[in-house]
């Protein structure tokens, strides 16, 4: 019987998801709340439900990055905004199952059931059509890796102005602003340089 591991900074989210699973999915072996300090071994057959909202975005990224080779991306469900999901996909070069944060309760229950039964769930590629060019994606990923605009311009042999244009275009297309958790990830975790407006 499968285990479901819930990773979230929000206690309410964890308890609500556990309640949904215990009432609707009695064949699940157990629901485990995972904190970074816990000694929980993750297995390929585990289901992982992640809520990277708020200031937890960079912790979520680090957690996924550390465990991505152990976990099956098909068994990872991320409850988040589209922007956070897109950035996780770009950073980790993986497609995950995705549930938009602002769904109604019945839709959330149904989506969690589908996910744990490995039925049709929305994947990253189907959800996001931001029309980001290959160069904009490359610049965005390099920024998320902590490189400054100047460093990126040196690596790509492009002018600083050209790199800045790609940066601004990609951020505008995905709707990143200073209040989003992804922007906080940029500004605080990776010190990207120019302020995002």
PDB file of C-alpha atoms in Angstrom:
ATOM      1  CA  UNK A   1       0.000   0.000   0.000  1.00  0.00           C
ATOM      2  CA  UNK A   2       1.339   3.454  -0.891  1.00  0.00           C
ATOM      3  CA  UNK A   3       2.450   6.183   1.486  1.00  0.00           C
ATOM      4  CA  UNK A   4       1.553   9.824   0.969  1.00  0.00           C
ATOM      5  CA  UNK A   5       4.105  12.370   2.145  1.00  0.00           C
ATOM      6  CA  UNK A   6       2.959  15.956   2.577  1.00  0.00           C
ATOM      7  CA  UNK A   7       5.495  18.796   2.488  1.00  0.00           C
ATOM      8  CA  UNK A   8       4.169  22.243   3.360  1.00  0.00           C
ATOM      9  CA  UNK A   9       5.058  25.200   5.520  1.00  0.00           C
ATOM     10  CA  UNK A  10       1.352  25.553   6.365  1.00  0.00           C
ATOM     11  CA  UNK A  11      -0.049  23.379   9.158  1.00  0.00           C
ATOM     12  CA  UNK A  12      -3.621  23.967   7.942  1.00  0.00           C
ATOM     13  CA  UNK A  13      -2.775  22.692   4.442  1.00  0.00           C
ATOM     14  CA  UNK A  14      -1.150  19.563   5.850  1.00  0.00           C
ATOM     15  CA  UNK A  15      -4.104  18.729   8.108  1.00  0.00           C
ATOM     16  CA  UNK A  16      -6.679  19.455   5.384  1.00  0.00           C
ATOM     17  CA  UNK A  17      -4.929  17.182   2.858  1.00  0.00           C
ATOM     18  CA  UNK A  18      -4.545  14.432   5.460  1.00  0.00           C
ATOM     19  CA  UNK A  19      -8.285  14.652   6.212  1.00  0.00           C
ATOM     20  CA  UNK A  20      -9.171  14.397   2.503  1.00  0.00           C
ATOM     21  CA  UNK A  21      -6.946  11.356   2.051  1.00  0.00           C
ATOM     22  CA  UNK A  22      -8.139   9.521   5.176  1.00  0.00           C
ATOM     23  CA  UNK A  23     -11.816   9.967   4.215  1.00  0.00           C
ATOM     24  CA  UNK A  24     -11.594   9.351   0.481  1.00  0.00           C
ATOM     25  CA  UNK A  25      -8.615   7.022   0.038  1.00  0.00           C
ATOM     26  CA  UNK A  26      -8.696   4.315   2.713  1.00  0.00           C
ATOM     27  CA  UNK A  27      -6.248   2.109   0.789  1.00  0.00           C
ATOM     28  CA  UNK A  28      -3.385   4.537   1.445  1.00  0.00           C
ATOM     29  CA  UNK A  29      -0.906   3.062   3.931  1.00  0.00           C
ATOM     30  CA  UNK A  30      -0.178   6.266   5.778  1.00  0.00           C
ATOM     31  CA  UNK A  31       0.097  10.016   5.563  1.00  0.00           C
ATOM     32  CA  UNK A  32       3.418  11.443   6.708  1.00  0.00           C
ATOM     33  CA  UNK A  33       4.160  15.103   7.347  1.00  0.00           C
ATOM     34  CA  UNK A  34       7.674  15.788   6.147  1.00  0.00           C
ATOM     35  CA  UNK A  35       9.910  18.478   7.586  1.00  0.00           C
ATOM     36  CA  UNK A  36      13.473  19.038   6.437  1.00  0.00           C
ATOM     37  CA  UNK A  37      14.813  17.917   9.815  1.00  0.00           C
ATOM     38  CA  UNK A  38      12.894  14.614   9.784  1.00  0.00           C
ATOM     39  CA  UNK A  39      14.642  11.310   9.177  1.00  0.00           C
ATOM     40  CA  UNK A  40      12.122  10.022   6.624  1.00  0.00           C
ATOM     41  CA  UNK A  41      13.436   7.820   3.835  1.00  0.00           C
ATOM     42  CA  UNK A  42      11.734   8.624   0.555  1.00  0.00           C
ATOM     43  CA  UNK A  43      10.939   5.819  -1.883  1.00  0.00           C
ATOM     44  CA  UNK A  44      10.084   5.760  -5.586  1.00  0.00           C
ATOM     45  CA  UNK A  45       6.559   4.480  -4.880  1.00  0.00           C
ATOM     46  CA  UNK A  46       5.722   7.254  -2.390  1.00  0.00           C
ATOM     47  CA  UNK A  47       3.270   9.959  -3.371  1.00  0.00           C
ATOM     48  CA  UNK A  48       4.517  13.432  -2.549  1.00  0.00           C
ATOM     49  CA  UNK A  49       2.169  16.408  -2.192  1.00  0.00           C
ATOM     50  CA  UNK A  50       3.963  19.758  -1.978  1.00  0.00           C
ATOM     51  CA  UNK A  51       2.701  23.244  -1.188  1.00  0.00           C
ATOM     52  CA  UNK A  52       5.562  25.695  -1.893  1.00  0.00           C
ATOM     53  CA  UNK A  53       3.572  28.826  -1.133  1.00  0.00           C
ATOM     54  CA  UNK A  54       4.813  31.957   0.557  1.00  0.00           C
ATOM     55  CA  UNK A  55       8.393  32.002   1.786  1.00  0.00           C
ATOM     56  CA  UNK A  56       8.635  28.233   1.351  1.00  0.00           C
ATOM     57  CA  UNK A  57       9.392  28.382  -2.376  1.00  0.00           C
ATOM     58  CA  UNK A  58      13.179  28.186  -2.088  1.00  0.00           C
ATOM     59  CA  UNK A  59      12.911  25.410   0.555  1.00  0.00           C
ATOM     60  CA  UNK A  60      10.608  23.497  -1.770  1.00  0.00           C
ATOM     61  CA  UNK A  61      13.071  23.883  -4.645  1.00  0.00           C
ATOM     62  CA  UNK A  62      15.980  22.687  -2.487  1.00  0.00           C
ATOM     63  CA  UNK A  63      13.943  19.747  -1.187  1.00  0.00           C
ATOM     64  CA  UNK A  64      12.929  18.655  -4.699  1.00  0.00           C
ATOM     65  CA  UNK A  65      16.445  19.183  -6.019  1.00  0.00           C
ATOM     66  CA  UNK A  66      17.906  16.968  -3.272  1.00  0.00           C
ATOM     67  CA  UNK A  67      15.355  14.181  -3.800  1.00  0.00           C
ATOM     68  CA  UNK A  68      14.529  14.353  -7.508  1.00  0.00           C
ATOM     69  CA  UNK A  69      16.541  11.216  -8.328  1.00  0.00           C
ATOM     70  CA  UNK A  70      14.715   9.172  -5.675  1.00  0.00           C
ATOM     71  CA  UNK A  71      11.173  10.284  -6.443  1.00  0.00           C
ATOM     72  CA  UNK A  72       9.090   9.570  -9.531  1.00  0.00           C
ATOM     73  CA  UNK A  73       7.947  12.948 -10.981  1.00  0.00           C
ATOM     74  CA  UNK A  74       4.616  11.294 -11.890  1.00  0.00           C
ATOM     75  CA  UNK A  75       4.037  10.813  -8.150  1.00  0.00           C
ATOM     76  CA  UNK A  76       4.697  14.441  -7.198  1.00  0.00           C
ATOM     77  CA  UNK A  77       1.740  16.822  -6.954  1.00  0.00           C
ATOM     78  CA  UNK A  78       2.509  20.514  -6.503  1.00  0.00           C
ATOM     79  CA  UNK A  79      -0.256  22.738  -5.154  1.00  0.00           C
ATOM     80  CA  UNK A  80       0.785  26.206  -6.201  1.00  0.00           C
ATOM     81  CA  UNK A  81       0.446  29.202  -8.458  1.00  0.00           C
ATOM     82  CA  UNK A  82       1.251  28.855 -12.155  1.00  0.00           C
ATOM     83  CA  UNK A  83       4.331  31.048 -11.836  1.00  0.00           C
ATOM     84  CA  UNK A  84       5.863  28.952  -9.054  1.00  0.00           C
ATOM     85  CA  UNK A  85       5.101  25.772 -10.985  1.00  0.00           C
ATOM     86  CA  UNK A  86       6.672  27.103 -14.163  1.00  0.00           C
ATOM     87  CA  UNK A  87       9.819  28.123 -12.301  1.00  0.00           C
ATOM     88  CA  UNK A  88      10.150  24.747 -10.582  1.00  0.00           C
ATOM     89  CA  UNK A  89       9.779  23.058 -13.957  1.00  0.00           C
ATOM     90  CA  UNK A  90      12.432  25.274 -15.551  1.00  0.00           C
ATOM     91  CA  UNK A  91      14.841  24.885 -12.641  1.00  0.00           C
ATOM     92  CA  UNK A  92      14.552  21.118 -12.328  1.00  0.00           C
ATOM     93  CA  UNK A  93      13.903  20.268 -15.996  1.00  0.00           C
ATOM     94  CA  UNK A  94      11.066  17.954 -14.950  1.00  0.00           C
ATOM     95  CA  UNK A  95       7.322  17.879 -15.440  1.00  0.00           C
ATOM     96  CA  UNK A  96       5.203  17.433 -12.349  1.00  0.00           C
ATOM     97  CA  UNK A  97       1.528  17.072 -11.627  1.00  0.00           C
ATOM     98  CA  UNK A  98       0.048  20.412 -10.764  1.00  0.00           C
ATOM     99  CA  UNK A  99      -3.001  21.699  -8.898  1.00  0.00           C
ATOM    100  CA  UNK A 100      -3.811  25.404  -8.973  1.00  0.00           C
ATOM    101  CA  UNK A 101      -4.057  26.897  -5.508  1.00  0.00           C
ATOM    102  CA  UNK A 102      -7.408  28.625  -5.972  1.00  0.00           C
ATOM    103  CA  UNK A 103      -9.567  25.589  -6.757  1.00  0.00           C
ATOM    104  CA  UNK A 104     -12.761  24.781  -4.878  1.00  0.00           C
ATOM    105  CA  UNK A 105     -12.761  22.038  -2.236  1.00  0.00           C
ATOM    106  CA  UNK A 106     -14.589  19.488  -4.411  1.00  0.00           C
ATOM    107  CA  UNK A 107     -12.074  20.052  -7.230  1.00  0.00           C
ATOM    108  CA  UNK A 108      -9.163  19.632  -4.793  1.00  0.00           C
ATOM    109  CA  UNK A 109     -10.619  16.383  -3.419  1.00  0.00           C
ATOM    110  CA  UNK A 110     -11.164  15.050  -6.933  1.00  0.00           C
ATOM    111  CA  UNK A 111      -7.669  16.086  -8.082  1.00  0.00           C
ATOM    112  CA  UNK A 112      -5.996  14.418  -5.078  1.00  0.00           C
ATOM    113  CA  UNK A 113      -7.962  11.224  -5.727  1.00  0.00           C
ATOM    114  CA  UNK A 114      -6.963  11.234  -9.394  1.00  0.00           C
ATOM    115  CA  UNK A 115      -3.352  11.891  -8.493  1.00  0.00           C
ATOM    116  CA  UNK A 116      -3.057   9.024  -6.002  1.00  0.00           C
ATOM    117  CA  UNK A 117      -4.815   6.691  -8.426  1.00  0.00           C
ATOM    118  CA  UNK A 118      -2.351   7.917 -11.116  1.00  0.00           C
ATOM    119  CA  UNK A 119      -5.183   8.969 -13.409  1.00  0.00           C
ATOM    120  CA  UNK A 120      -5.271  11.945 -15.751  1.00  0.00           C
ATOM    121  CA  UNK A 121      -3.856  14.990 -13.992  1.00  0.00           C
ATOM    122  CA  UNK A 122      -2.608  18.174 -15.598  1.00  0.00           C
ATOM    123  CA  UNK A 123       1.097  18.243 -16.297  1.00  0.00           C
ATOM    124  CA  UNK A 124       3.328  21.286 -16.458  1.00  0.00           C
ATOM    125  CA  UNK A 125       3.540  21.393 -20.259  1.00  0.00           C
ATOM    126  CA  UNK A 126      -0.245  21.388 -20.743  1.00  0.00           C
ATOM    127  CA  UNK A 127      -0.816  24.146 -18.180  1.00  0.00           C
ATOM    128  CA  UNK A 128       1.619  26.807 -19.228  1.00  0.00           C
ATOM    129  CA  UNK A 129       1.771  28.495 -22.575  1.00  0.00           C
ATOM    130  CA  UNK A 130       3.686  31.677 -21.818  1.00  0.00           C
ATOM    131  CA  UNK A 131       5.326  31.847 -25.247  1.00  0.00           C
ATOM    132  CA  UNK A 132       8.794  32.187 -23.697  1.00  0.00           C
ATOM    133  CA  UNK A 133      11.518  31.940 -26.336  1.00  0.00           C
ATOM    134  CA  UNK A 134      14.451  29.539 -25.932  1.00  0.00           C
ATOM    135  CA  UNK A 135      16.814  32.434 -25.196  1.00  0.00           C
ATOM    136  CA  UNK A 136      14.444  33.923 -22.609  1.00  0.00           C
ATOM    137  CA  UNK A 137      14.200  30.517 -20.939  1.00  0.00           C
ATOM    138  CA  UNK A 138      17.987  30.157 -20.953  1.00  0.00           C
ATOM    139  CA  UNK A 139      18.433  33.601 -19.349  1.00  0.00           C
ATOM    140  CA  UNK A 140      15.696  32.885 -16.782  1.00  0.00           C
ATOM    141  CA  UNK A 141      17.246  29.558 -15.750  1.00  0.00           C
ATOM    142  CA  UNK A 142      20.714  31.144 -15.507  1.00  0.00           C
ATOM    143  CA  UNK A 143      19.249  33.902 -13.322  1.00  0.00           C
ATOM    144  CA  UNK A 144      17.620  31.287 -11.093  1.00  0.00           C
ATOM    145  CA  UNK A 145      21.017  29.637 -10.791  1.00  0.00           C
ATOM    146  CA  UNK A 146      22.273  32.841  -9.176  1.00  0.00           C
ATOM    147  CA  UNK A 147      24.080  34.461 -12.096  1.00  0.00           C
ATOM    148  CA  UNK A 148      23.943  38.235 -12.545  1.00  0.00           C
ATOM    149  CA  UNK A 149      22.985  39.888 -15.835  1.00  0.00           C
ATOM    150  CA  UNK A 150      26.664  40.772 -16.391  1.00  0.00           C
ATOM    151  CA  UNK A 151      27.789  37.168 -15.855  1.00  0.00           C
ATOM    152  CA  UNK A 152      25.098  35.865 -18.194  1.00  0.00           C
ATOM    153  CA  UNK A 153      26.129  38.393 -20.844  1.00  0.00           C
ATOM    154  CA  UNK A 154      29.757  37.188 -20.600  1.00  0.00           C
ATOM    155  CA  UNK A 155      28.755  33.512 -20.825  1.00  0.00           C
ATOM    156  CA  UNK A 156      26.318  33.945 -23.733  1.00  0.00           C
ATOM    157  CA  UNK A 157      28.502  36.528 -25.520  1.00  0.00           C
ATOM    158  CA  UNK A 158      25.591  38.969 -25.623  1.00  0.00           C
ATOM    159  CA  UNK A 159      25.456  42.578 -24.530  1.00  0.00           C
ATOM    160  CA  UNK A 160      24.205  43.379 -21.018  1.00  0.00           C
ATOM    161  CA  UNK A 161      21.325  45.294 -22.604  1.00  0.00           C
ATOM    162  CA  UNK A 162      20.248  42.267 -24.691  1.00  0.00           C
ATOM    163  CA  UNK A 163      20.331  39.976 -21.650  1.00  0.00           C
ATOM    164  CA  UNK A 164      18.347  42.553 -19.655  1.00  0.00           C
ATOM    165  CA  UNK A 165      15.702  42.662 -22.390  1.00  0.00           C
ATOM    166  CA  UNK A 166      15.421  38.833 -22.359  1.00  0.00           C
ATOM    167  CA  UNK A 167      15.176  38.917 -18.572  1.00  0.00           C
ATOM    168  CA  UNK A 168      12.475  41.586 -18.510  1.00  0.00           C
ATOM    169  CA  UNK A 169      10.499  39.920 -21.305  1.00  0.00           C
ATOM    170  CA  UNK A 170      10.501  36.516 -19.626  1.00  0.00           C
ATOM    171  CA  UNK A 171       9.521  37.900 -16.217  1.00  0.00           C
ATOM    172  CA  UNK A 172       6.756  40.006 -17.784  1.00  0.00           C
ATOM    173  CA  UNK A 173       5.399  36.982 -19.700  1.00  0.00           C
ATOM    174  CA  UNK A 174       5.190  34.777 -16.610  1.00  0.00           C
ATOM    175  CA  UNK A 175       3.831  37.579 -14.447  1.00  0.00           C
ATOM    176  CA  UNK A 176       6.509  37.666 -11.776  1.00  0.00           C
ATOM    177  CA  UNK A 177       6.229  40.673  -9.497  1.00  0.00           C
ATOM    178  CA  UNK A 178       7.862  41.657  -6.221  1.00  0.00           C
ATOM    179  CA  UNK A 179       4.994  40.183  -4.171  1.00  0.00           C
ATOM    180  CA  UNK A 180       5.221  36.656  -5.598  1.00  0.00           C
ATOM    181  CA  UNK A 181       7.079  33.878  -3.802  1.00  0.00           C
ATOM    182  CA  UNK A 182       9.099  33.264  -6.967  1.00  0.00           C
ATOM    183  CA  UNK A 183      10.289  36.866  -6.962  1.00  0.00           C
ATOM    184  CA  UNK A 184      11.286  36.500  -3.316  1.00  0.00           C
ATOM    185  CA  UNK A 185      13.177  33.368  -4.334  1.00  0.00           C
ATOM    186  CA  UNK A 186      15.046  35.417  -6.937  1.00  0.00           C
ATOM    187  CA  UNK A 187      15.749  38.396  -4.717  1.00  0.00           C
ATOM    188  CA  UNK A 188      16.624  36.768  -1.415  1.00  0.00           C
ATOM    189  CA  UNK A 189      17.908  33.294  -2.167  1.00  0.00           C
ATOM    190  CA  UNK A 190      19.883  33.911  -5.330  1.00  0.00           C
ATOM    191  CA  UNK A 191      20.531  37.672  -5.211  1.00  0.00           C
ATOM    192  CA  UNK A 192      19.721  38.134  -8.867  1.00  0.00           C
ATOM    193  CA  UNK A 193      20.819  41.738  -9.076  1.00  0.00           C
ATOM    194  CA  UNK A 194      18.406  44.213 -10.626  1.00  0.00           C
ATOM    195  CA  UNK A 195      15.114  44.663  -8.764  1.00  0.00           C
ATOM    196  CA  UNK A 196      12.067  43.038 -10.279  1.00  0.00           C
ATOM    197  CA  UNK A 197       9.249  45.554 -10.665  1.00  0.00           C
TER     198      UNK A 197
END
